[in-house]
């Protein structure tokens, strides 16, 4: 799947983005997420998240190692949460997927992606090790949108 082919003449494809990539997108401006921004802005991708995912992001934004990084980029937690709220479509929590992750913190992202047949963006090794099983369930998992094949 090429990023350029996403959403051309079709309904927006749902995407689930784990917290580390959310930080890359909304705080760190990581070049690895550069291709994701226009796909979200154009509506080619529809970022879906649950209320619990927002709570997790809020918790992470308070971590001692993250607060100084926010300040470095001239941001604070409320600004990042506002950007998250503006770009996400909040949906209900998903039922447990047949594929189970070794890391229980990552399971809600997998569950949501499976329920919605979404792209799952994650850098977590435990998630990425499940790529083949997730693909069989209609979920493309990758560390970046450009890594989807």
mmCIF file of N, CA, C and O in Angstrom, residues 1-17 35-48 87 116-119 121 145 148:
data_model
loop_
_atom_site.group_PDB
_atom_site.id
_atom_site.type_symbol
_atom_site.label_atom_id
_atom_site.label_comp_id
_atom_site.label_asym_id
_atom_site.label_seq_id
_atom_site.Cartn_x
_atom_site.Cartn_y
_atom_site.Cartn_z
ATOM 1 N N UNK A 1 0.852 -1.164 0.000
ATOM 2 C CA UNK A 1 0.000 0.000 0.000
ATOM 3 C C UNK A 1 0.899 1.228 0.000
ATOM 4 O O UNK A 1 1.685 1.433 0.896
ATOM 5 N N UNK A 2 0.777 2.026 -1.007
ATOM 6 C CA UNK A 2 1.558 3.246 -1.107
ATOM 7 C C UNK A 2 0.806 4.393 -0.445
ATOM 8 O O UNK A 2 -0.403 4.514 -0.621
ATOM 9 N N UNK A 3 1.493 5.255 0.291
ATOM 10 C CA UNK A 3 0.814 6.388 0.920
ATOM 11 C C UNK A 3 0.069 7.245 -0.090
ATOM 12 O O UNK A 3 -0.985 7.780 0.198
ATOM 13 N N UNK A 4 0.613 7.360 -1.311
ATOM 14 C CA UNK A 4 -0.032 8.183 -2.318
ATOM 15 C C UNK A 4 -1.395 7.628 -2.730
ATOM 16 O O UNK A 4 -2.255 8.352 -3.209
ATOM 17 N N UNK A 5 -1.601 6.330 -2.556
ATOM 18 C CA UNK A 5 -2.858 5.712 -2.987
ATOM 19 C C UNK A 5 -3.941 5.766 -1.920
ATOM 20 O O UNK A 5 -5.076 5.407 -2.185
ATOM 21 N N UNK A 6 -3.585 6.195 -0.725
ATOM 22 C CA UNK A 6 -4.567 6.249 0.350
ATOM 23 C C UNK A 6 -5.614 7.301 0.070
ATOM 24 O O UNK A 6 -5.300 8.445 -0.220
ATOM 25 N N UNK A 7 -6.853 6.909 0.159
ATOM 26 C CA UNK A 7 -7.945 7.858 0.115
ATOM 27 C C UNK A 7 -8.279 8.446 -1.236
ATOM 28 O O UNK A 7 -9.126 9.308 -1.325
ATOM 29 N N UNK A 8 -7.663 8.008 -2.318
ATOM 30 C CA UNK A 8 -7.978 8.574 -3.622
ATOM 31 C C UNK A 8 -9.339 8.071 -4.075
ATOM 32 O O UNK A 8 -9.496 6.930 -4.454
ATOM 33 N N UNK A 9 -10.316 8.963 -4.020
ATOM 34 C CA UNK A 9 -11.659 8.623 -4.467
ATOM 35 C C UNK A 9 -12.394 7.673 -3.550
ATOM 36 O O UNK A 9 -13.438 7.156 -3.903
ATOM 37 N N UNK A 10 -11.878 7.419 -2.378
ATOM 38 C CA UNK A 10 -12.508 6.472 -1.465
ATOM 39 C C UNK A 10 -12.759 7.160 -0.125
ATOM 40 O O UNK A 10 -12.280 8.250 0.134
ATOM 41 N N UNK A 11 -13.511 6.463 0.701
ATOM 42 C CA UNK A 11 -13.730 6.971 2.062
ATOM 43 C C UNK A 11 -12.396 7.005 2.793
ATOM 44 O O UNK A 11 -11.504 6.214 2.500
ATOM 45 N N UNK A 12 -12.249 7.911 3.740
ATOM 46 C CA UNK A 12 -10.988 7.980 4.483
ATOM 47 C C UNK A 12 -10.684 6.657 5.172
ATOM 48 O O UNK A 12 -11.568 6.008 5.714
ATOM 49 N N UNK A 13 -9.437 6.248 5.131
ATOM 50 C CA UNK A 13 -9.012 5.022 5.796
ATOM 51 C C UNK A 13 -8.747 5.343 7.259
ATOM 52 O O UNK A 13 -8.044 6.310 7.572
ATOM 53 N N UNK A 14 -9.307 4.574 8.192
ATOM 54 C CA UNK A 14 -9.014 4.828 9.594
ATOM 55 C C UNK A 14 -7.563 4.483 9.927
ATOM 56 O O UNK A 14 -6.991 3.547 9.361
ATOM 57 N N UNK A 15 -6.997 5.243 10.832
ATOM 58 C CA UNK A 15 -5.638 5.001 11.304
ATOM 59 C C UNK A 15 -5.636 5.127 12.827
ATOM 60 O O UNK A 15 -6.288 6.008 13.388
ATOM 61 N N UNK A 16 -4.953 4.201 13.467
ATOM 62 C CA UNK A 16 -4.758 4.213 14.916
ATOM 63 C C UNK A 16 -3.279 4.508 15.129
ATOM 64 O O UNK A 16 -2.421 3.862 14.531
ATOM 65 N N UNK A 17 -2.994 5.483 15.983
ATOM 66 C CA UNK A 17 -1.616 5.935 16.181
ATOM 67 C C UNK A 17 -1.245 5.765 17.649
ATOM 68 O O UNK A 17 -1.907 6.326 18.527
ATOM 69 N N UNK A 35 5.179 12.380 6.272
ATOM 70 C CA UNK A 35 4.197 11.956 5.264
ATOM 71 C C UNK A 35 2.800 11.773 5.849
ATOM 72 O O UNK A 35 1.810 11.801 5.114
ATOM 73 N N UNK A 36 2.706 11.600 7.149
ATOM 74 C CA UNK A 36 1.417 11.394 7.801
ATOM 75 C C UNK A 36 0.598 12.678 7.870
ATOM 76 O O UNK A 36 -0.622 12.664 7.700
ATOM 77 N N UNK A 37 1.254 13.786 8.102
ATOM 78 C CA UNK A 37 0.556 15.057 8.295
ATOM 79 C C UNK A 37 -0.372 15.424 7.134
ATOM 80 O O UNK A 37 -1.547 15.727 7.373
ATOM 81 N N UNK A 38 0.089 15.417 5.887
ATOM 82 C CA UNK A 38 -0.831 15.799 4.807
ATOM 83 C C UNK A 38 -1.962 14.791 4.598
ATOM 84 O O UNK A 38 -3.054 15.170 4.174
ATOM 85 N N UNK A 39 -1.725 13.531 4.916
ATOM 86 C CA UNK A 39 -2.783 12.522 4.773
ATOM 87 C C UNK A 39 -3.890 12.758 5.794
ATOM 88 O O UNK A 39 -5.071 12.567 5.498
ATOM 89 N N UNK A 40 -3.511 13.178 6.984
ATOM 90 C CA UNK A 40 -4.515 13.518 8.001
ATOM 91 C C UNK A 40 -5.217 14.822 7.635
ATOM 92 O O UNK A 40 -6.446 14.915 7.710
ATOM 93 N N UNK A 41 -4.452 15.815 7.228
ATOM 94 C CA UNK A 41 -5.014 17.134 6.901
ATOM 95 C C UNK A 41 -5.971 17.068 5.719
ATOM 96 O O UNK A 41 -6.994 17.758 5.699
ATOM 97 N N UNK A 42 -5.661 16.225 4.742
ATOM 98 C CA UNK A 42 -6.507 16.125 3.546
ATOM 99 C C UNK A 42 -7.746 15.267 3.762
ATOM 100 O O UNK A 42 -8.660 15.275 2.946
ATOM 101 N N UNK A 43 -7.758 14.505 4.839
ATOM 102 C CA UNK A 43 -8.877 13.605 5.086
ATOM 103 C C UNK A 43 -8.702 12.237 4.448
ATOM 104 O O UNK A 43 -9.601 11.404 4.514
ATOM 105 N N UNK A 44 -7.560 11.977 3.838
ATOM 106 C CA UNK A 44 -7.299 10.655 3.265
ATOM 107 C C UNK A 44 -7.245 9.602 4.372
ATOM 108 O O UNK A 44 -7.637 8.454 4.166
ATOM 109 N N UNK A 45 -6.754 10.011 5.534
ATOM 110 C CA UNK A 45 -6.750 9.158 6.716
ATOM 111 C C UNK A 45 -7.602 9.806 7.791
ATOM 112 O O UNK A 45 -7.593 11.029 7.945
ATOM 113 N N UNK A 46 -8.332 8.976 8.517
ATOM 114 C CA UNK A 46 -9.153 9.441 9.639
ATOM 115 C C UNK A 46 -8.582 8.837 10.907
ATOM 116 O O UNK A 46 -8.659 7.631 11.128
ATOM 117 N N UNK A 47 -7.972 9.673 11.736
ATOM 118 C CA UNK A 47 -7.323 9.237 12.965
ATOM 119 C C UNK A 47 -8.393 8.945 13.999
ATOM 120 O O UNK A 47 -9.129 9.834 14.419
ATOM 121 N N UNK A 48 -8.475 7.686 14.414
ATOM 122 C CA UNK A 48 -9.441 7.293 15.430
ATOM 123 C C UNK A 48 -8.704 6.978 16.732
ATOM 124 O O UNK A 48 -7.586 6.464 16.732
ATOM 125 N N UNK A 87 -7.555 16.710 15.883
ATOM 126 C CA UNK A 87 -7.226 15.826 14.769
ATOM 127 C C UNK A 87 -7.820 14.428 14.879
ATOM 128 O O UNK A 87 -7.795 13.672 13.905
ATOM 129 N N UNK A 116 -11.759 -1.723 13.502
ATOM 130 C CA UNK A 116 -12.064 -0.764 12.436
ATOM 131 C C UNK A 116 -11.335 -1.045 11.127
ATOM 132 O O UNK A 116 -11.462 -0.267 10.176
ATOM 133 N N UNK A 117 -10.570 -2.145 11.061
ATOM 134 C CA UNK A 117 -9.802 -2.435 9.858
ATOM 135 C C UNK A 117 -8.857 -1.289 9.523
ATOM 136 O O UNK A 117 -8.693 -0.901 8.373
ATOM 137 N N UNK A 118 -8.228 -0.754 10.555
ATOM 138 C CA UNK A 118 -7.415 0.456 10.431
ATOM 139 C C UNK A 118 -5.949 0.142 10.189
ATOM 140 O O UNK A 118 -5.471 -0.958 10.470
ATOM 141 N N UNK A 119 -5.249 1.138 9.706
ATOM 142 C CA UNK A 119 -3.794 1.123 9.712
ATOM 143 C C UNK A 119 -3.385 1.349 11.160
ATOM 144 O O UNK A 119 -4.000 2.152 11.867
ATOM 145 N N UNK A 121 -0.180 2.505 13.369
ATOM 146 C CA UNK A 121 1.170 3.057 13.395
ATOM 147 C C UNK A 121 1.740 2.936 14.799
ATOM 148 O O UNK A 121 1.187 3.482 15.749
ATOM 149 N N UNK A 145 3.948 5.721 8.160
ATOM 150 C CA UNK A 145 3.046 5.561 7.024
ATOM 151 C C UNK A 145 3.815 5.199 5.762
ATOM 152 O O UNK A 145 3.365 4.412 4.950
ATOM 153 N N UNK A 148 4.542 1.340 4.880
ATOM 154 C CA UNK A 148 3.507 0.409 4.437
ATOM 155 C C UNK A 148 3.813 -0.052 3.020
ATOM 156 O O UNK A 148 4.116 0.749 2.148
#
